[in-house]
Coordinates of C-alpha atoms in Angstrom, one line a residue:
M74 CA -171.0 113.7 -16.0
D75 CA -172.1 113.5 -12.3
M76 CA -174.2 110.4 -13.1
S77 CA -171.2 108.8 -14.8
R78 CA -169.0 109.3 -11.7
R79 CA -171.8 108.1 -9.4
H80 CA -172.7 105.0 -11.4
G81 CA -169.3 103.9 -12.7
P82 CA -167.9 103.1 -16.2
L83 CA -171.0 101.3 -17.4
M84 CA -174.5 102.6 -16.7
H85 CA -177.7 100.8 -17.8
L86 CA -180.8 102.9 -18.7
Q87 CA -184.1 101.6 -19.8
L88 CA -185.4 104.3 -22.1
G89 CA -189.0 103.3 -22.8
E90 CA -188.7 100.0 -24.7
V91 CA -185.1 100.5 -25.6
P92 CA -182.2 99.1 -23.4
T93 CA -179.4 101.6 -23.4
M94 CA -175.9 101.6 -22.0
V95 CA -173.6 104.6 -21.3
V96 CA -169.9 104.0 -21.3
S97 CA -167.9 106.5 -19.2
S98 CA -164.3 105.4 -18.8
A99 CA -161.4 105.0 -21.2
E100 CA -161.0 101.3 -20.2
A101 CA -164.7 100.5 -21.0
A102 CA -164.5 102.5 -24.2
A103 CA -161.5 100.5 -25.4
L104 CA -163.5 97.3 -24.7
V105 CA -166.4 98.5 -26.8
M106 CA -164.5 100.2 -29.7
K107 CA -161.4 98.0 -29.9
T108 CA -161.6 94.6 -28.2
N109 CA -165.3 94.1 -29.1
D110 CA -165.5 96.6 -32.0
L111 CA -167.2 94.2 -34.4
S112 CA -169.9 93.4 -31.8
F113 CA -170.6 97.1 -31.3
A114 CA -170.3 98.2 -34.9
G115 CA -174.0 98.9 -35.3
R116 CA -175.7 102.3 -35.2
P117 CA -178.8 103.1 -33.2
R118 CA -181.8 103.6 -35.6
T119 CA -184.2 106.4 -35.1
V120 CA -187.2 107.6 -37.0
T121 CA -185.5 110.8 -38.2
T122 CA -182.2 109.2 -39.2
D123 CA -184.1 106.6 -41.2
I124 CA -186.0 109.3 -43.0
F125 CA -183.0 111.5 -43.8
G126 CA -180.6 108.6 -44.2
C127 CA -182.7 106.8 -46.8
A128 CA -183.5 103.9 -44.4
G129 CA -179.8 103.4 -43.5
K130 CA -178.4 103.7 -47.0
D131 CA -176.2 106.7 -46.2
I132 CA -172.8 106.4 -44.5
G133 CA -173.0 107.8 -41.0
F134 CA -176.2 106.0 -39.9
A135 CA -176.1 102.9 -42.0
P136 CA -176.2 99.5 -40.2
Y137 CA -173.0 97.5 -40.3
G138 CA -172.8 95.2 -43.3
D139 CA -171.8 95.0 -47.0
H140 CA -173.6 98.2 -48.0
W141 CA -172.0 100.2 -45.2
R142 CA -168.6 98.8 -46.1
Q143 CA -169.1 99.8 -49.7
M144 CA -170.3 103.3 -48.8
R145 CA -167.4 103.8 -46.3
K146 CA -164.9 102.8 -49.0
V147 CA -166.5 105.3 -51.4
C148 CA -166.2 107.9 -48.7
I149 CA -162.6 107.2 -47.8
V150 CA -161.2 106.5 -51.3
E151 CA -163.3 109.0 -53.4
L152 CA -164.8 111.7 -51.2
L153 CA -162.7 112.3 -48.1
S154 CA -159.3 110.8 -48.9
S155 CA -156.1 112.6 -48.1
K156 CA -155.8 113.4 -51.8
Q157 CA -159.3 115.1 -51.8
V158 CA -158.6 117.0 -48.6
K159 CA -155.3 118.3 -50.1
R160 CA -157.1 119.2 -53.4
M161 CA -159.6 121.2 -51.4
E162 CA -156.9 123.3 -49.8
G163 CA -157.5 126.0 -52.3
I164 CA -161.2 126.2 -51.3
R165 CA -160.3 126.4 -47.6
A166 CA -157.6 129.0 -48.2
E167 CA -159.9 131.2 -50.4
E168 CA -162.7 131.1 -47.9
V169 CA -160.4 131.8 -44.9
G170 CA -158.9 134.7 -46.9
N171 CA -162.5 136.1 -47.4
L172 CA -163.1 135.8 -43.7
M173 CA -159.8 137.6 -42.8
R174 CA -160.8 140.5 -45.1
S175 CA -164.2 140.7 -43.5
I176 CA -162.7 140.8 -40.0
A177 CA -160.1 143.4 -41.1
A178 CA -162.9 145.6 -42.5
A179 CA -164.8 145.4 -39.3
A180 CA -161.7 145.9 -37.2
S181 CA -160.8 149.1 -39.1
T182 CA -164.1 150.7 -37.9
G183 CA -163.7 149.5 -34.4
A184 CA -166.8 147.3 -34.7
T185 CA -167.5 144.3 -32.5
I186 CA -167.2 141.1 -34.4
N187 CA -169.7 138.3 -34.0
L188 CA -167.2 135.5 -34.3
S189 CA -169.9 132.8 -33.9
Q190 CA -171.7 134.0 -37.0
K191 CA -168.5 134.4 -39.0
V192 CA -167.0 131.0 -38.3
A193 CA -170.4 129.4 -39.0
A194 CA -170.5 131.2 -42.4
L195 CA -167.0 130.0 -43.1
S196 CA -167.9 126.4 -42.4
N197 CA -171.1 126.7 -44.5
D198 CA -169.2 128.1 -47.5
V199 CA -166.4 125.6 -47.4
V200 CA -168.8 122.6 -47.2
T201 CA -171.1 124.0 -49.9
R202 CA -168.2 124.6 -52.3
A203 CA -166.7 121.1 -51.5
V204 CA -170.0 119.4 -52.2
F205 CA -171.4 121.5 -55.1
G206 CA -168.3 123.3 -56.4
G207 CA -169.6 126.8 -55.6
K208 CA -172.7 128.8 -54.9
F209 CA -175.9 127.6 -56.5
A210 CA -179.5 128.9 -56.9
Q211 CA -180.9 126.8 -54.0
Q212 CA -178.0 127.4 -51.6
G213 CA -180.0 129.4 -49.1
E214 CA -182.8 126.9 -49.0
Y215 CA -180.2 124.0 -48.8
L216 CA -178.6 125.5 -45.7
R217 CA -181.9 126.2 -44.0
E218 CA -183.1 122.6 -44.7
L219 CA -179.7 121.3 -43.6
G220 CA -180.1 123.1 -40.2
E221 CA -183.7 121.8 -39.9
A222 CA -182.6 118.2 -40.7
F223 CA -179.9 118.2 -38.0
R224 CA -182.2 119.9 -35.5
L225 CA -184.7 117.1 -36.0
M226 CA -182.1 114.3 -35.9
S227 CA -180.6 115.6 -32.7
G228 CA -183.9 116.3 -31.0
F229 CA -186.1 114.1 -28.9
C230 CA -188.7 111.9 -30.6
P231 CA -191.0 109.8 -28.4
V232 CA -191.4 107.2 -31.2
D233 CA -187.7 106.2 -30.8
L234 CA -188.4 105.2 -27.2
F235 CA -191.7 103.4 -27.9
P236 CA -191.2 102.1 -31.5
S237 CA -194.1 99.5 -31.2
S238 CA -196.7 102.0 -30.0
R239 CA -199.1 103.2 -32.7
L240 CA -200.5 105.8 -30.3
V241 CA -197.1 107.4 -29.6
R242 CA -196.4 107.4 -33.4
W243 CA -199.8 109.1 -34.0
L244 CA -199.3 111.7 -31.3
S245 CA -195.7 112.6 -32.2
N246 CA -194.9 115.4 -34.6
G247 CA -191.3 114.4 -35.1
E248 CA -191.8 111.9 -37.8
R249 CA -194.3 114.1 -39.7
D250 CA -191.9 117.1 -39.5
A251 CA -189.0 115.0 -40.7
K252 CA -191.0 113.7 -43.7
R253 CA -192.0 117.2 -44.7
S254 CA -188.4 118.4 -44.4
H255 CA -187.1 115.4 -46.4
G256 CA -189.6 116.1 -49.1
R257 CA -188.2 119.6 -49.5
I258 CA -184.7 118.2 -49.5
E259 CA -185.5 115.7 -52.2
R260 CA -186.7 118.5 -54.4
I261 CA -183.5 120.5 -53.9
I262 CA -181.3 117.4 -54.6
I263 CA -183.2 116.4 -57.8
D264 CA -183.0 119.9 -59.1
V265 CA -179.3 120.2 -58.4
M266 CA -178.5 116.7 -59.8
E267 CA -180.5 117.2 -63.0
G268 CA -178.7 120.5 -63.6
R269 CA -175.3 119.0 -63.0
K270 CA -176.0 116.0 -65.3
A271 CA -176.9 118.5 -68.1
E272 CA -173.6 120.3 -67.5
R273 CA -171.6 117.0 -67.5
A274 CA -173.2 115.9 -70.7
A275 CA -172.0 119.1 -72.4
S276 CA -168.4 118.7 -71.3
V277 CA -165.6 116.1 -71.0
G278 CA -163.1 115.4 -68.3
T279 CA -163.1 115.1 -64.5
D280 CA -160.5 117.6 -63.5
G281 CA -161.4 119.5 -60.4
E282 CA -164.4 117.3 -59.5
D283 CA -166.5 118.4 -56.6
L284 CA -168.2 115.7 -54.4
L285 CA -171.4 115.8 -56.4
D286 CA -169.4 115.1 -59.6
V287 CA -167.6 112.2 -58.0
L288 CA -170.9 110.6 -57.0
L289 CA -172.5 111.1 -60.4
R290 CA -169.4 109.6 -62.0
L291 CA -169.7 106.5 -59.8
Q292 CA -173.4 106.3 -60.6
Q293 CA -172.7 106.5 -64.3
Q294 CA -169.9 103.9 -64.2
D295 CA -172.3 101.5 -62.4
S296 CA -169.5 99.3 -61.2
L297 CA -170.5 99.1 -57.5
E298 CA -172.2 96.1 -56.0
F299 CA -174.9 98.3 -54.6
P300 CA -175.9 100.9 -57.2
L301 CA -175.9 104.6 -56.2
T302 CA -179.5 105.6 -56.6
T303 CA -180.7 109.2 -56.6
D304 CA -182.1 108.6 -53.0
I305 CA -178.7 107.4 -51.8
I306 CA -176.8 110.2 -53.5
G307 CA -179.2 112.6 -51.8
A308 CA -178.7 111.1 -48.4
V309 CA -174.9 111.2 -48.8
L310 CA -174.9 114.8 -50.0
F311 CA -177.4 116.1 -47.6
V312 CA -176.7 114.1 -44.5
S313 CA -173.5 112.1 -44.6
I314 CA -171.0 114.6 -46.1
P315 CA -172.0 117.6 -43.9
L316 CA -172.2 115.3 -40.9
L317 CA -168.8 113.7 -41.5
V318 CA -166.9 116.8 -42.4
S319 CA -168.6 119.2 -40.1
T320 CA -171.1 117.4 -37.9
S321 CA -173.5 119.7 -39.6
A322 CA -172.6 122.7 -41.6
T323 CA -173.1 125.2 -38.7
E324 CA -171.8 123.0 -35.9
N325 CA -168.7 121.0 -35.3
T326 CA -165.9 123.0 -37.0
A327 CA -167.6 126.3 -36.4
T328 CA -168.5 125.4 -32.8
V329 CA -165.0 124.1 -31.9
L330 CA -163.4 127.2 -33.5
A331 CA -165.5 129.5 -31.4
W332 CA -164.7 127.5 -28.3
A333 CA -161.0 127.6 -29.1
M334 CA -161.1 131.4 -29.4
W335 CA -163.0 131.7 -26.2
E336 CA -160.5 129.6 -24.3
L337 CA -157.6 131.7 -25.6
V338 CA -159.3 134.9 -24.7
R339 CA -159.8 133.5 -21.2
S340 CA -156.2 132.5 -21.0
P341 CA -154.0 135.5 -22.1
E342 CA -150.7 133.7 -21.4
T343 CA -151.8 130.8 -23.7
M344 CA -152.9 133.3 -26.3
A345 CA -149.6 135.1 -26.2
K346 CA -147.6 131.9 -26.5
A347 CA -149.7 130.7 -29.4
Q348 CA -149.3 134.1 -31.2
Q349 CA -145.6 134.1 -30.6
E350 CA -145.2 130.7 -32.2
V351 CA -147.3 131.6 -35.2
R352 CA -145.5 134.9 -35.8
D353 CA -142.0 133.6 -35.1
V354 CA -142.4 130.5 -37.3
L355 CA -144.4 131.9 -40.1
V356 CA -142.1 134.7 -41.0
E357 CA -143.6 135.5 -44.4
D358 CA -146.4 138.1 -44.3
L359 CA -148.9 136.1 -46.3
A360 CA -152.6 136.9 -46.8
V361 CA -153.5 133.3 -45.9
F362 CA -151.3 130.6 -44.3
T363 CA -152.2 127.2 -45.8
D364 CA -151.7 123.5 -44.8
R365 CA -148.0 123.6 -46.0
D366 CA -147.2 126.3 -43.4
L367 CA -149.2 124.8 -40.6
T368 CA -147.1 121.6 -40.3
K369 CA -144.4 123.7 -38.5
L370 CA -146.8 124.7 -35.7
Q371 CA -146.5 122.3 -32.7
Y372 CA -148.2 124.4 -30.0
M373 CA -151.1 125.2 -32.3
Q374 CA -151.8 121.5 -32.6
M375 CA -151.7 121.2 -28.8
I376 CA -154.3 124.0 -28.6
I377 CA -156.6 122.3 -31.1
N378 CA -156.2 119.0 -29.2
E379 CA -157.0 120.6 -25.9
T380 CA -160.1 122.3 -27.4
F381 CA -161.3 119.0 -28.7
R382 CA -160.8 117.5 -25.3
L383 CA -162.8 120.2 -23.4
H384 CA -165.4 120.7 -26.2
P385 CA -165.7 117.5 -28.2
P386 CA -167.6 117.8 -31.5
A387 CA -170.1 115.2 -30.1
A388 CA -170.4 114.5 -26.3
L389 CA -171.8 111.1 -27.0
V390 CA -170.7 108.6 -29.7
P391 CA -173.5 106.2 -30.6
R392 CA -173.1 102.5 -31.2
M393 CA -175.5 99.5 -31.2
C394 CA -174.7 96.0 -29.9
R395 CA -175.1 93.6 -32.8
E396 CA -174.8 90.4 -30.8
D397 CA -174.9 89.3 -27.2
C398 CA -171.7 90.4 -25.5
T399 CA -170.1 90.6 -22.1
I400 CA -168.2 93.8 -21.0
M401 CA -166.6 94.0 -17.6
G402 CA -168.6 91.1 -16.4
Y403 CA -171.9 92.6 -17.5
D404 CA -174.1 90.9 -20.1
I405 CA -175.1 93.3 -22.9
P406 CA -178.0 91.9 -25.0
K407 CA -178.2 92.2 -28.7
G408 CA -180.0 95.4 -29.8
T409 CA -178.8 97.5 -26.9
N410 CA -178.0 101.1 -27.8
V411 CA -174.6 102.1 -26.5
F412 CA -173.4 105.7 -26.0
I413 CA -169.7 106.4 -25.3
N414 CA -169.6 109.4 -23.1
V415 CA -166.7 111.2 -24.7
F416 CA -167.1 114.3 -22.6
A417 CA -167.0 112.4 -19.3
I418 CA -163.9 110.5 -20.3
A419 CA -162.2 113.7 -21.3
Q420 CA -163.0 115.1 -17.8
D421 CA -161.9 112.0 -15.9
P422 CA -159.3 112.9 -13.2
A423 CA -158.0 109.4 -13.5
C424 CA -156.8 110.3 -17.1
W425 CA -156.1 114.0 -16.9
D426 CA -154.6 116.3 -14.3
N427 CA -156.9 119.2 -13.5
P428 CA -159.3 118.1 -16.3
G429 CA -161.4 121.3 -16.1
E430 CA -158.5 123.6 -17.0
F431 CA -157.5 124.7 -20.5
K432 CA -153.9 123.4 -20.6
P433 CA -152.6 122.7 -24.1
D434 CA -149.2 121.7 -22.8
R435 CA -150.7 118.4 -21.6
F436 CA -150.4 117.3 -25.2
E437 CA -146.6 117.5 -25.4
N438 CA -146.6 113.7 -25.2
N439 CA -148.0 113.4 -28.7
V440 CA -151.4 112.0 -27.7
N441 CA -153.7 112.4 -30.7
Y442 CA -157.3 112.0 -31.7
N443 CA -156.8 109.3 -34.2
G444 CA -158.6 106.7 -32.1
T445 CA -155.7 104.9 -30.5
Y446 CA -155.7 106.8 -27.2
F447 CA -159.1 106.0 -25.6
E448 CA -158.7 108.8 -23.0
F449 CA -159.1 111.2 -26.0
I450 CA -161.6 110.1 -28.7
P451 CA -163.5 113.2 -29.8
F452 CA -164.1 111.5 -33.2
G453 CA -164.7 108.0 -31.9
A454 CA -162.6 105.0 -32.7
G455 CA -162.7 101.7 -34.5
R456 CA -164.7 100.8 -37.5
R457 CA -167.2 103.6 -37.0
Q458 CA -164.7 106.3 -36.4
C459 CA -165.6 109.5 -38.2
P460 CA -163.8 109.5 -41.6
G461 CA -164.0 113.3 -41.9
I462 CA -161.3 114.1 -39.3
Q463 CA -158.8 115.5 -41.9
F464 CA -161.3 117.8 -43.5
S465 CA -162.6 119.2 -40.3
S466 CA -159.3 119.6 -38.5
S467 CA -157.6 121.1 -41.5
L468 CA -160.1 123.9 -41.8
M469 CA -160.0 124.6 -38.1
E470 CA -156.2 124.7 -37.9
M471 CA -156.0 127.0 -40.9
A472 CA -158.6 129.4 -39.6
L473 CA -157.3 129.6 -36.1
T474 CA -153.7 130.1 -37.3
N475 CA -154.8 133.0 -39.5
F476 CA -156.9 134.5 -36.6
L477 CA -153.9 134.6 -34.3
Y478 CA -151.3 135.7 -36.9
H479 CA -153.3 138.6 -38.4
F480 CA -155.2 139.9 -35.3
N481 CA -154.9 140.6 -31.6
W482 CA -158.1 139.8 -29.8
K483 CA -159.9 141.1 -26.7
L484 CA -163.3 141.3 -25.2
P485 CA -165.6 144.2 -26.3
D486 CA -165.3 147.4 -24.4
G487 CA -166.9 147.3 -21.0
A488 CA -167.2 143.5 -21.1
S489 CA -165.5 141.1 -18.6
L490 CA -165.2 137.3 -18.5
T491 CA -167.6 137.1 -15.6
S492 CA -170.3 139.1 -17.5
F493 CA -170.6 136.5 -20.3
D494 CA -173.4 134.0 -20.2
M495 CA -171.7 130.6 -20.8
S496 CA -174.9 128.6 -21.1
E497 CA -174.7 125.8 -23.5
K498 CA -177.2 124.4 -26.0
F499 CA -177.2 120.8 -27.0
G500 CA -177.5 119.3 -30.5
L501 CA -175.2 117.1 -32.5
A502 CA -172.5 119.3 -31.0
I503 CA -172.5 121.2 -27.7
S504 CA -172.3 125.0 -28.5
R505 CA -172.7 128.2 -26.6
K506 CA -176.3 129.3 -26.3
Y507 CA -175.3 132.9 -27.1
D508 CA -173.0 134.2 -29.8
Q509 CA -169.4 135.0 -29.1
K510 CA -168.5 138.6 -29.8
L511 CA -164.9 140.0 -29.7
R512 CA -162.8 143.0 -30.8
A513 CA -160.0 142.5 -33.2
T514 CA -157.0 144.7 -33.9
P515 CA -155.0 144.0 -37.1
H516 CA -151.4 142.9 -36.3
A517 CA -149.9 142.1 -39.7
C518 CA -149.8 144.1 -43.0
F519 CA -152.9 143.6 -45.1
K520 CA -151.5 144.7 -48.4
A521 CA -151.7 141.2 -49.8
M522 CA -155.3 141.0 -48.9
S523 CA -156.4 144.4 -50.1
S524 CA -154.7 143.9 -53.5
K525 CA -156.9 140.8 -54.3

């Protein structure tokens, strides 16, 4: 962020053989993702994303073109539509209910709760059920390989900086590690797909389709311009869907949830105001409050917006220049990798008063993250905006609302805010280096939970 303030809204970097531009102001971001969106609709290609994304045949990392348009349409219309998100409400509610019971059990013994682990498990379980319909034999291996894939894709690989160098390619382990991991992924996907095809052959109907069922149905119908091969389905299931709905199963939603709870614990007045709204508006003592209930909570949405501002799911949004272009008087050559510095823009004093403070009330003016306010673009904007906003935000809002309704939260005995190590670790999302641990005290009656 200091570099962005020192060098201005556009900063050119020569990273090895690759020209790179960092965009660090709302005005410049609007020029890239709105005014010249088509020119910057490409995605940077890396060795690892090519391997895991089936050479650009997935959704998230595909180059702009007819195939990407088809896959995005499949994603929006079939996989992540509002209808699908609503249909999955039962999955989210059930998993959030399981989490509430787990926290209640720990709270009854006075145990400290590792909130980081619990929200990561929640996100994992929801994504797994959404994609595969439930637990399956290879689930543990699937989640391990998913974590490894995203670790490799978010890590540094020298080949990406010197793509023409045979020596660098030979010396680098990143490509070899990615190929080994992808081989294990292919085996899991083939096993799961073959098992599901056998199940589908023995039954009729598409009620309650999970995302794997949807893709297999589209493959069987064979009505798309670009057929859905097994490799492409694997890339969508293993990379695109977890990335789009959760930026990886253990990051995005889980990370932002943990940050939201930490900011609330640090700000008792904000916590009290949020809990008062939740408990005043949601008068029924339900085991789990669902999407229907959450539409009434205005301050809760402000808290989520402010958390996304301070802790965006991805600090840098990647684009690639597809044709020579001029931005703010600077010539940007074709092939330049472009990174929109979402974090720096959200911390810009020109856009936000006291940007380092957690102040949910700043969102009373209805600013949202749908890509029209370039001061606040945690999910990007334009053609390449993340299509998974609804899925991720719905899960986060449901979990946070139930956290605040059913429990009062505080630091573990003997702990203070100054004693916590707030070091961050970087990946596809910026998360805390060390797990967040809190104490929970039940507030509402848990009869509805214990009876299930």
